Coordinates of C-alpha atoms in Angstrom, one line a residue:
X1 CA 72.9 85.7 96.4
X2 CA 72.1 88.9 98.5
X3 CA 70.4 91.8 97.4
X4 CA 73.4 93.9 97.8
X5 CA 75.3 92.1 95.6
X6 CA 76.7 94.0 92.7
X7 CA 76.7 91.2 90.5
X8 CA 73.7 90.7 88.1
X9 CA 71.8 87.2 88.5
X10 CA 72.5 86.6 84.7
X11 CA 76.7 87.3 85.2
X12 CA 76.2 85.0 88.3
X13 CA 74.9 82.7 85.7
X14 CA 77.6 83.1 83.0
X15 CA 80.5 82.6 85.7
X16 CA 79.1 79.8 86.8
X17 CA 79.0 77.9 83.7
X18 CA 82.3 79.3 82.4
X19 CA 84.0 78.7 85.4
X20 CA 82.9 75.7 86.6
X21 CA 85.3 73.1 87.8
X22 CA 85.9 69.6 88.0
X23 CA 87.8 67.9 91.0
X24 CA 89.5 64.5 90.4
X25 CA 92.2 63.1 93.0
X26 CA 93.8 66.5 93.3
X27 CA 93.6 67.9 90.0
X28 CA 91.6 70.8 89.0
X29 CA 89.9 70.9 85.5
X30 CA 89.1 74.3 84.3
X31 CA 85.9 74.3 81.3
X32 CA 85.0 70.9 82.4
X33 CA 82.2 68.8 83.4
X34 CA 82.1 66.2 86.1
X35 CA 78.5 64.6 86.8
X36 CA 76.6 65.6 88.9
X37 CA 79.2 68.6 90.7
X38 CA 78.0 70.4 93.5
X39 CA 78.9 74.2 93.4
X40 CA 78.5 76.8 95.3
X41 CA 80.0 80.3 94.8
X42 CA 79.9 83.4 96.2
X43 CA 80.9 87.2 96.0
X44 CA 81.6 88.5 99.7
X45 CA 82.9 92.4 99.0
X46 CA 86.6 91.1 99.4
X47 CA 86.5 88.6 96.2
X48 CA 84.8 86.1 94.3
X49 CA 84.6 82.2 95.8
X50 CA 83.8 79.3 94.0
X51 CA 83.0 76.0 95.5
X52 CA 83.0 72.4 94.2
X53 CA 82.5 69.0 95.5
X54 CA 82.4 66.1 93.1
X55 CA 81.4 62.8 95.6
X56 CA 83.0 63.7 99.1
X57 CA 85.9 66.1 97.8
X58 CA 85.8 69.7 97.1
X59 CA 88.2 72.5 96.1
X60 CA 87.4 76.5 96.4
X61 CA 88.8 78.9 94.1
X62 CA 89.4 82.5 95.4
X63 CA 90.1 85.2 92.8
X64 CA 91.1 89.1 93.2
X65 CA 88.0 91.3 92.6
X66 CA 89.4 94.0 91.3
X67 CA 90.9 91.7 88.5
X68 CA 87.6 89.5 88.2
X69 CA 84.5 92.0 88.4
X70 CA 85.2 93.8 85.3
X71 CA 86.0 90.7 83.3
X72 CA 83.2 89.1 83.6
X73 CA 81.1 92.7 83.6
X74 CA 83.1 93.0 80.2
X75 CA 81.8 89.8 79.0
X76 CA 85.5 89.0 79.0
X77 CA 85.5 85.1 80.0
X78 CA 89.1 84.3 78.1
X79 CA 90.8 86.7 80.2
X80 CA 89.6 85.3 83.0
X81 CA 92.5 84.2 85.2
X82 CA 92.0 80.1 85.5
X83 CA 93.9 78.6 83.1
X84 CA 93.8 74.4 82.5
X85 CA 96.3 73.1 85.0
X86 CA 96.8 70.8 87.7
X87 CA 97.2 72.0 91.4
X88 CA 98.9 69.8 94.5
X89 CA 97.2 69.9 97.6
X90 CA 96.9 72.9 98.3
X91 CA 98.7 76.2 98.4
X92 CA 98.9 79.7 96.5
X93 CA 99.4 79.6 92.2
X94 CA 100.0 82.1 90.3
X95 CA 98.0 81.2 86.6
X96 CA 98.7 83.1 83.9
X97 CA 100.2 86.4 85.6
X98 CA 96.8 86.2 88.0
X99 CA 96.5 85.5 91.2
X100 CA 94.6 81.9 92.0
X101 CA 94.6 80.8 95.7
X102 CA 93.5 77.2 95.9
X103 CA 92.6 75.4 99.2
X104 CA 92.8 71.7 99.9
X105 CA 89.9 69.2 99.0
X106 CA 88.5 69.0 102.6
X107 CA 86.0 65.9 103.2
X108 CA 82.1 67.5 103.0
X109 CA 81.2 71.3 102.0
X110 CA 83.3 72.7 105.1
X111 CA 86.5 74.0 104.2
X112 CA 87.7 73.7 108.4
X113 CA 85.9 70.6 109.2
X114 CA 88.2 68.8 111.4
X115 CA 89.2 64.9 111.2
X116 CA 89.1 62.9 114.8
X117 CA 92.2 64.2 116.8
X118 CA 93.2 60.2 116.8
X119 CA 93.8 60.7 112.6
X120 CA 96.8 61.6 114.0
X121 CA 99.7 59.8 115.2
X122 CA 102.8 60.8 116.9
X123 CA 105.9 58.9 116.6
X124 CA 107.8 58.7 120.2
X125 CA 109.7 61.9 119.8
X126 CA 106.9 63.7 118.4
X127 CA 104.6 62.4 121.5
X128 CA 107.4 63.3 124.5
X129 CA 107.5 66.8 123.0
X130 CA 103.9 66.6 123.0
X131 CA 103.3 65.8 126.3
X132 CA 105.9 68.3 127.7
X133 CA 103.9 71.0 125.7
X134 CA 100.9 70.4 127.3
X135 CA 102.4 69.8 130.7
X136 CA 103.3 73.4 130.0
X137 CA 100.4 75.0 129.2
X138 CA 98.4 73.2 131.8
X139 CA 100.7 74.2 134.6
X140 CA 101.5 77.6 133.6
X141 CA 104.8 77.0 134.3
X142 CA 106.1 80.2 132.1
X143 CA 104.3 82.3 129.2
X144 CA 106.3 81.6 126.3
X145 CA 107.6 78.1 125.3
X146 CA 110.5 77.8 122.4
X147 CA 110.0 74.5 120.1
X148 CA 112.7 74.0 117.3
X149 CA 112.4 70.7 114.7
X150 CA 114.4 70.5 111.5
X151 CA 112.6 69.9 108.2
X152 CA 110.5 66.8 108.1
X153 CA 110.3 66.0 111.8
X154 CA 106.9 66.8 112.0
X155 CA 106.4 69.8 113.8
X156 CA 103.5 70.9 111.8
X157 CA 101.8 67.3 112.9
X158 CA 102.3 68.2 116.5
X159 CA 100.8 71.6 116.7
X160 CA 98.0 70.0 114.5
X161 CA 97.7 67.4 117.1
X162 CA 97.7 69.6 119.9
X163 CA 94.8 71.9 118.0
X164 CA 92.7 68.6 118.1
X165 CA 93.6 68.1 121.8
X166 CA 92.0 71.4 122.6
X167 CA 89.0 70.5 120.7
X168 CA 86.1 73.0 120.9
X169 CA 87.6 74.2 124.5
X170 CA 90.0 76.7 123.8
X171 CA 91.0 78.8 121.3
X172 CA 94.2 79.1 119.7
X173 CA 95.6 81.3 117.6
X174 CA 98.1 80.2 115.0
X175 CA 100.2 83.4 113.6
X176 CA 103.2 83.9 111.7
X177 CA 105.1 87.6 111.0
X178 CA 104.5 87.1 107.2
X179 CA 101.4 87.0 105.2
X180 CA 102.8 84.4 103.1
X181 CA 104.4 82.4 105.8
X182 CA 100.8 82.1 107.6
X183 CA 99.1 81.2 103.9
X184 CA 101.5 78.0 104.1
X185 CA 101.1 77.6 107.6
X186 CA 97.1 77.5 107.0
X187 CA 96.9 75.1 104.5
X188 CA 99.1 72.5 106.8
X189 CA 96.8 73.0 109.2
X190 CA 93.9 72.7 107.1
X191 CA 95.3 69.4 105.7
X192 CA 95.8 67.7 109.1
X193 CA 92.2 68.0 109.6
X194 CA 92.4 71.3 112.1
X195 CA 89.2 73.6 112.3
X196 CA 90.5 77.3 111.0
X197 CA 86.8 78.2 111.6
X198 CA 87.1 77.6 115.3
X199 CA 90.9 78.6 115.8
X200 CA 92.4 81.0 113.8
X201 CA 95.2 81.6 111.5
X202 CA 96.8 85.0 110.1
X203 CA 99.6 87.1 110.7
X204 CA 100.9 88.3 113.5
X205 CA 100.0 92.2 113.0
X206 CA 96.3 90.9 112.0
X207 CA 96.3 89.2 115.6
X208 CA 97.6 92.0 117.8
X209 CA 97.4 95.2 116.5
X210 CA 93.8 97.3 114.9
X211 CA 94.0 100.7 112.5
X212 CA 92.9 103.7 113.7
X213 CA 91.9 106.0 110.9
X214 CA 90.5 109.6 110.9
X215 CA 86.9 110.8 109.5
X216 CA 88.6 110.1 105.5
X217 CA 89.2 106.1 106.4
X218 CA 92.7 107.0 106.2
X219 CA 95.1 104.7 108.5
X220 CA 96.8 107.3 111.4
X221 CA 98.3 105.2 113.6
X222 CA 97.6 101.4 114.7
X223 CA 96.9 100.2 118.3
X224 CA 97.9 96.8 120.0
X225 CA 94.1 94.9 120.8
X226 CA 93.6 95.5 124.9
X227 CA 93.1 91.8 124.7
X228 CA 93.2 88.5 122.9
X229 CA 90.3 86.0 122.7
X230 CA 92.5 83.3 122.8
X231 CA 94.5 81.3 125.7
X232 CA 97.1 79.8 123.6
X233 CA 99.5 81.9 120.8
X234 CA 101.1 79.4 118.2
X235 CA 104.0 81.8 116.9
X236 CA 105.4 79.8 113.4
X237 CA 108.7 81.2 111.7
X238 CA 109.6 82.5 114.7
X239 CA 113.1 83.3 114.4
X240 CA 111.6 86.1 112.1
X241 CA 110.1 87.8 114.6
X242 CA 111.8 90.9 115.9
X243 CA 112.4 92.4 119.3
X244 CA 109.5 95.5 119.0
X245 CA 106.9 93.3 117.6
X246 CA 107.2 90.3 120.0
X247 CA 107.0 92.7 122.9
X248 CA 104.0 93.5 121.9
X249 CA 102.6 89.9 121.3
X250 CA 104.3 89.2 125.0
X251 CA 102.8 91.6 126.6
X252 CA 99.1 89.7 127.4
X253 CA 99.3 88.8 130.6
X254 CA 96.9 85.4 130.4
X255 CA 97.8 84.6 127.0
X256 CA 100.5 81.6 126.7
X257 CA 102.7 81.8 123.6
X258 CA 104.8 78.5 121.8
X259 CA 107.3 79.8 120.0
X260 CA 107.8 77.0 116.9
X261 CA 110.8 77.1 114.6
X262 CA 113.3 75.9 112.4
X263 CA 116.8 75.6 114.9
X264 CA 118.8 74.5 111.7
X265 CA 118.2 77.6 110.0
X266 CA 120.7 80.6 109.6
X267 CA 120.2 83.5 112.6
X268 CA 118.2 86.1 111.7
X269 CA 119.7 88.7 109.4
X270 CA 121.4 90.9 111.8
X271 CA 122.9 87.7 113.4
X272 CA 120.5 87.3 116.2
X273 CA 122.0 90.6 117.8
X274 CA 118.0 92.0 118.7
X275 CA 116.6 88.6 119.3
X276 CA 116.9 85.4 118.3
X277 CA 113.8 82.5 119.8
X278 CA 115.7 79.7 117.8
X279 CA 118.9 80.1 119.1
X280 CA 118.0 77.4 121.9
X281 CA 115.1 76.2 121.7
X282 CA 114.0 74.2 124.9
X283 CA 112.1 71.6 122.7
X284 CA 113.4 69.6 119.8
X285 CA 112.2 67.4 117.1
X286 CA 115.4 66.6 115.2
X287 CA 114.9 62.8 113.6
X288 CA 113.2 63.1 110.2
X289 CA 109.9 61.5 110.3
X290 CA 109.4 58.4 108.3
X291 CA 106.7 60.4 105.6
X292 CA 109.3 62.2 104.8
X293 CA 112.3 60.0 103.8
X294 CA 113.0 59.4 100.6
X295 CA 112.2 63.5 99.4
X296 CA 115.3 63.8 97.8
X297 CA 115.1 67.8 98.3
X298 CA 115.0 66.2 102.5
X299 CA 117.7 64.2 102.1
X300 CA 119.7 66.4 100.7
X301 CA 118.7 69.3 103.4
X302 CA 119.7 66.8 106.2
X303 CA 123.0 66.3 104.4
X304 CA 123.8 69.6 104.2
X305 CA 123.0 70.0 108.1
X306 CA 125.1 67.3 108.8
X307 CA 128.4 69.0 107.3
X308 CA 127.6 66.7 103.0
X309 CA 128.4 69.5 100.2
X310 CA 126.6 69.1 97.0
X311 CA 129.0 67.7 95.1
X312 CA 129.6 64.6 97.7
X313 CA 126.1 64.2 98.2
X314 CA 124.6 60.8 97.1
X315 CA 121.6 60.7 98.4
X316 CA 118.2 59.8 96.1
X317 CA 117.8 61.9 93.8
X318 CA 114.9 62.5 91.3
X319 CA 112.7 65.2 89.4
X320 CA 112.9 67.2 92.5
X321 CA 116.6 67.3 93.2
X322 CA 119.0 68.4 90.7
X323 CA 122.6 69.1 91.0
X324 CA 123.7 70.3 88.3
X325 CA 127.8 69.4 87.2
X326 CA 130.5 72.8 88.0
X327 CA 130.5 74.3 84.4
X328 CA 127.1 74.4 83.5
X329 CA 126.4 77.7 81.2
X330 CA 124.5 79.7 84.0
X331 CA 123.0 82.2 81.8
X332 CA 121.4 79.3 79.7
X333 CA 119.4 77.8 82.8
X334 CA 118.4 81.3 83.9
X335 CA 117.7 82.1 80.1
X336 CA 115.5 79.0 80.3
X337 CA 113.5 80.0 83.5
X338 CA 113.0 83.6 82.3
X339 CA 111.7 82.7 78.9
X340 CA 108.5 80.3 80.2
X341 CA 106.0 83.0 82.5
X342 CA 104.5 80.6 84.7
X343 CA 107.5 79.1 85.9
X344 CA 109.3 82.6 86.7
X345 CA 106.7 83.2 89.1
X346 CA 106.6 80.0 90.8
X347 CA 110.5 80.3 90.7
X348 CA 113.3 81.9 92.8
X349 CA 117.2 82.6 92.5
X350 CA 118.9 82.8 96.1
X351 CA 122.3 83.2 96.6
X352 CA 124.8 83.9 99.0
X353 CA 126.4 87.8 98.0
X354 CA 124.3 90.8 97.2
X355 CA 126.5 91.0 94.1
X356 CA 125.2 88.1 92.2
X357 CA 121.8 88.8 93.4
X358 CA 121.5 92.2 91.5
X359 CA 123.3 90.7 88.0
X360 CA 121.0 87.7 87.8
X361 CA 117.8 90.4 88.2
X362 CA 119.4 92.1 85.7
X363 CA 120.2 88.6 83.6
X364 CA 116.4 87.7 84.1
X365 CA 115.0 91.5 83.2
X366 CA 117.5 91.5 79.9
X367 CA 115.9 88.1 79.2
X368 CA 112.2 89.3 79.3
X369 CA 113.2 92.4 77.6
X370 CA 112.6 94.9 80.3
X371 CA 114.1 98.6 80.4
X372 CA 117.4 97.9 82.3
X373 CA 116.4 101.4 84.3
X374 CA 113.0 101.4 84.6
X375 CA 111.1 99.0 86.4
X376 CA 107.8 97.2 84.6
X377 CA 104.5 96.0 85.0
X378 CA 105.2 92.0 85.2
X379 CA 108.7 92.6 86.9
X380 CA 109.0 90.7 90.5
X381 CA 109.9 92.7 93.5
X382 CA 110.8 92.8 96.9
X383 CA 109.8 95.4 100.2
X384 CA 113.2 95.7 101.9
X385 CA 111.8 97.6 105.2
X386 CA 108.3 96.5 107.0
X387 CA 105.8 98.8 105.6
X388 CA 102.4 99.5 107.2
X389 CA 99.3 99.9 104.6
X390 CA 95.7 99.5 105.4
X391 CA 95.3 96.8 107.5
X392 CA 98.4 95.1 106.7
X393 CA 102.3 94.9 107.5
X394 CA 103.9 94.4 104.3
X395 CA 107.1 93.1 105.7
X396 CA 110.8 92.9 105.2
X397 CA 110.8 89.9 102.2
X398 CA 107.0 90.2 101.1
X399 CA 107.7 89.3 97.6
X400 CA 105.0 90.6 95.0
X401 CA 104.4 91.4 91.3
X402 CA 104.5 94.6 89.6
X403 CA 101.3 95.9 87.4
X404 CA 102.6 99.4 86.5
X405 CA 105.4 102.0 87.6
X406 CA 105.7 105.6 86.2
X407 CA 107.9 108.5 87.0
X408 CA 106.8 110.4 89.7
X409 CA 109.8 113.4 90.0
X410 CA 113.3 112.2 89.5
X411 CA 113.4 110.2 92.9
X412 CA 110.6 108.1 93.0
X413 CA 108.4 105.7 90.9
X414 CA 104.7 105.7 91.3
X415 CA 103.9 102.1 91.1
X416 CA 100.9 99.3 92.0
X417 CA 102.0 95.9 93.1
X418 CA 100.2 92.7 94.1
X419 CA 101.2 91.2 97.1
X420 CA 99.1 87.6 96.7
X421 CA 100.8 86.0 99.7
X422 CA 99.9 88.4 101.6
X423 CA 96.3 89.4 100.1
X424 CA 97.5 93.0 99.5
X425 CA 97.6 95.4 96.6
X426 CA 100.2 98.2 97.2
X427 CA 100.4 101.4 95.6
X428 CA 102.7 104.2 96.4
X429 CA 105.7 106.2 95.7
X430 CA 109.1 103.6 95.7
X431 CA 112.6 104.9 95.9
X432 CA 114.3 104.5 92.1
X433 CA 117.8 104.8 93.5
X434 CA 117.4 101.3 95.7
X435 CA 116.2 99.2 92.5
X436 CA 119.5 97.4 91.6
X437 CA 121.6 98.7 94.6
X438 CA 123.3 95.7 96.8
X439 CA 122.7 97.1 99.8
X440 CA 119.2 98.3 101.8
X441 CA 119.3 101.8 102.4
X442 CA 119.9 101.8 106.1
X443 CA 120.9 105.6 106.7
X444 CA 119.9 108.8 105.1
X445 CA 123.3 109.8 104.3
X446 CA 124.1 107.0 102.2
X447 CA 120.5 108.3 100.6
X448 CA 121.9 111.9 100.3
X449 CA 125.3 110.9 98.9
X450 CA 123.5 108.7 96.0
X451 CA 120.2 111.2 95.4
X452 CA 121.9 115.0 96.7
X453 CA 118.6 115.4 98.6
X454 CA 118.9 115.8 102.1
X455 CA 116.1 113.4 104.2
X456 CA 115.6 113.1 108.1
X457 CA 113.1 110.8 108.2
X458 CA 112.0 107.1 106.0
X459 CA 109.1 109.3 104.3
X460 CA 110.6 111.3 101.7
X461 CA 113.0 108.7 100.6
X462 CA 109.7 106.4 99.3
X463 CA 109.1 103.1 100.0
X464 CA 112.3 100.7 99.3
X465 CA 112.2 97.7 96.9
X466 CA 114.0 95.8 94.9
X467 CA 113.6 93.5 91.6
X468 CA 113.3 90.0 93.4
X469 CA 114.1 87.2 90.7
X470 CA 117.3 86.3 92.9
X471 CA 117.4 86.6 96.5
X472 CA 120.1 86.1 98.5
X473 CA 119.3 82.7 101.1
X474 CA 119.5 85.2 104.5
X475 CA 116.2 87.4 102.7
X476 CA 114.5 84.3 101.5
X477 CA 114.1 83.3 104.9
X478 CA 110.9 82.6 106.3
X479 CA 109.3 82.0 103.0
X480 CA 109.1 79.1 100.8
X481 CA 108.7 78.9 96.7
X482 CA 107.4 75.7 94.6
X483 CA 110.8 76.1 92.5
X484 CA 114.4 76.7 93.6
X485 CA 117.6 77.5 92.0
X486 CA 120.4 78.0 94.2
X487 CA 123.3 79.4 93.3
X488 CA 126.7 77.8 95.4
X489 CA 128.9 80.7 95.3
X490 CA 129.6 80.2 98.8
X491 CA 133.5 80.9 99.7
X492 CA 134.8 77.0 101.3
X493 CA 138.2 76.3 101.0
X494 CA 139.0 73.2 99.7
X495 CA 135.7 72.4 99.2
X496 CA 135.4 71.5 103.1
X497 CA 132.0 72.9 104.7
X498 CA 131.9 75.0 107.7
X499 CA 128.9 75.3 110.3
X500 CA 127.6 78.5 108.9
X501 CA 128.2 77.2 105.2
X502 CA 126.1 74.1 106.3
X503 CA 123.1 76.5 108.1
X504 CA 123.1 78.9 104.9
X505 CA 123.1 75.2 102.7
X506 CA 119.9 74.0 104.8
X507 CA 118.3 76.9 105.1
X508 CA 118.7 77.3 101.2
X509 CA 117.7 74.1 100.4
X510 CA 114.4 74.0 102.8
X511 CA 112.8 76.9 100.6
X512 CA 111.7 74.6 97.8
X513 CA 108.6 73.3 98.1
X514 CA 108.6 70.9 94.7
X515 CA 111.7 71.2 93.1
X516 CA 115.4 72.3 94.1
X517 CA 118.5 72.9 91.3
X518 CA 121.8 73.1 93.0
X519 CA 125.1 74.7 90.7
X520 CA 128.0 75.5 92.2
X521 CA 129.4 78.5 90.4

């Protein structure tokens, strides 16, 4: 531990044996301990990391400082935000109401150490569109490159694969527009083995873009990087990318870009009309790789693609899938969700209408007893408009977690809010009148006809959110949650499905990460 370290040698002591953790085929053990572990942990100005390998496997714990140094300053070791519980392999948790990030068990004390680039193998489709990429890049052909492959063809494999390929040569720069879409995109990476301390992984605006601040550190303006240390841009998600930003990331005139995405997926929100890199994407995966038959929450996506409704789908269906019969007392399921913590936060409503949307976050806030007018420190929320703070874009869809809001004049709230996708803590003035309104605020009339203050620019108004327990399928986009209920209220006559009911279907389906409930209200 440095000199410079702000925690004492005898709290260093305390967390350690307090926190120390037990790893065990993919399970995490909180207060136990394993023979001979071997722990490392550290505190690096930006949070507190813990380390530990039991035989050839490890696990690292990242916590918020903010939440962690006073805790254990305060001698407060139960409020310390690891709870007992088991993790997959990877990904970001939410324990407790704190945030938890937990990385894959990685082979030896290097979290990027990389596996032999013949770990893995490409099936035949996977290897032509592999070979055409490279054939691409080596001939410099054209800068950008679009690849499209439904859910469970393996696209996350290839761009693994053609990370290995590169080897210690190149450079390449994996991005995504979301924080949270690139915290998922990382840990796939980092479980096929690729080397995120050689290449790199973030968001977009981390990539491209640098603050400029004035002599009080305060952000002024932001500048695109002259340059890129990187050859090769691997754009994720990116159908979610909009016209202003990608021109930007286009604009390096050495730097190749593959454009990867989703070509099942519903268009962008405004329909494609500004830009749209999935619409035709020159390469394809679109059989589902063999790993992932049998996911019943797959199979039922590729139904839904393929024209199946819920209530003729017969695929497998376990744990993970659940349609649930027409009928079914809706406010008793979402009664159900909203009454057990850790599952609210690891769970989202999406929908189809903006109507429905606002009366199950008003369902779910009655549940947890929350002022219907006044939003509170727990409640889950959502930036509607991209929002520059620090050094990060909180974008359109960044869904965080309140920990307080007061009045601040009769327009705004002054609130804080943790963004732990995106590895942000916000805090600012938001606009009360767009909590529980069904539309985004998208002119400063409607603003003046609602508030009777006249605005000319996005300032004044405040920062525009929303409560964010339901989402409607075309916001959710570009993220993914561990626990899905989707509400079919989807207008089909007859029951018959039609293309864009099918997109919305797949694209609603492919959010859930562990478990999907499907009733059709």
């Amino acid at each position: 531990m440095s000199s410079g370290n702000p925690v004492l040698a005898s709290e260093a002591a305390e967390w350690k044996r307090k926190l120390l953790l037990g790893v065990d085929a993919g399970k995490l053990r909180v207060g136990s301990e394993p023979k001979n572990p071997y722990v490392v942990w550290r505190f690096d100005g930006a949070g507190f990391s813990v380390k530990c390998y039991s035989g050839s496997k490890g696990m690292k714990l990242h916590c918020d400082q903010e939440r962690m140094l006073p805790l254990i300053r305060g001698e407060q070791w139960d409020a310390l935000p690891v709870p007992d519980f088991s993790v997959r392999r990877g990904g970001m948790y939410h324990a407790n109401g704190k945030l938890v990030r937990i990385e894959k068990p990685e082979e030896g004390p290097r979290s990027g150490r990389s596996k032999a680039p013949t770990a893995i193998r490409l099936s035949a489709d996977q290897k032509q569109c592999f070979d055409a990429i490279m054939k691409w890049f080596e001939e410099g052909s054209s800068p950008v490159l679009t690849f499209g492959g439904y859910a469970g063809t393996g696209k996350t494999t290839l761009i693994a694969r053609i990370a290995h390929a590169f080897g210690k040569q190149g450079k390449i720069a994996f991005c995504a527009y979301t924080g949270k879409a690139a915290n998922v995109l990382a840990t796939k990476l980092r479980a096929a083995g690729v080397d995120l301390d050689h290449h790199s992984c973030g968001t977009i605006h981390q990539l491209i873009y640098k603050a400029v601040t004035n002599s009080d550190g305060e952000v002024v303006e932001w500048d695109r990087q002259r340059s890129l240390d990187t050859a090769l841009v691997i754009v994720d998600e990116a159908s979610m990318v909009g016209r202003e930003i990608w021109e930007d990331l286009s604009s390096y005139p050495k730097v190749r870009i593959l454009a990867v995405g989703d070509h099942g997926q519903l268009p962008p929100i405004d329909g494609g009309a500004s830009m749209n890199l999935m619409a035709d994407p020159e390469l394809r995966l679109e059989v589902i790789h063999r790993q992932a038959r049998g996911n019943p929450i797959l199979e039922f996506a590729a139904w839904a693609r393929g024209g199946g409704t819920p209530e003729t789908y017969e695929g497998p269906s376990d744990d993970r899938l659940r349609i649930l019969p027409e009928g079914t007392d809706l406010s008793a399921v979402v009664s159900a969700i909203a009454a057990d913590p850790e599952r609210l936060r690891s769970t989202v409503i999406l929908c189809w209408t903006n109507g429905l949307r606002v009366r199950q976050n008003k369902l779910v806030r009655a549940q947890r007893g929350f002022d219907a007018d006044k939003p509170t420190a727990g409640d889950a929320v959502i930036c509607l408009r991209n929002t520059r703070f620090g050094g990060v874009l909180l974008a359109n869809g960044s869904r965080g977690w309140l920990e307080s809001a007061t009045p601040d004049g009769s327009e705004h709230w002054r609130a804080v809010a943790e963004f732990g996708d995106e590895g942000f803590r916000l805090e600012g003035r938001l606009c009360r009148t767009q909590f529980g309104r069904e539309r985004t605020y998208s002119a400063f009339s409607e603003y003046e006809a609602d508030t009777g203050s006249a605005v000319t620019d996005w300032t004044p108004m405040g920062l525009l959110f929303d409560y964010a327990y339901a989402l409607t399928v075309h916001k959710a986009q570009g993220s993914q949650f561990r626990h899905v209920l989707l509400l079919d209220e989807y207008p089909r006559k007859s029951g018959a499905a039609t293309p864009t009911y099918s997109r919305w279907l797949y694209t609603a389906a492919t959010r859930a990460a562990e478990t999907l409930t499907v009733l059709r209200t």
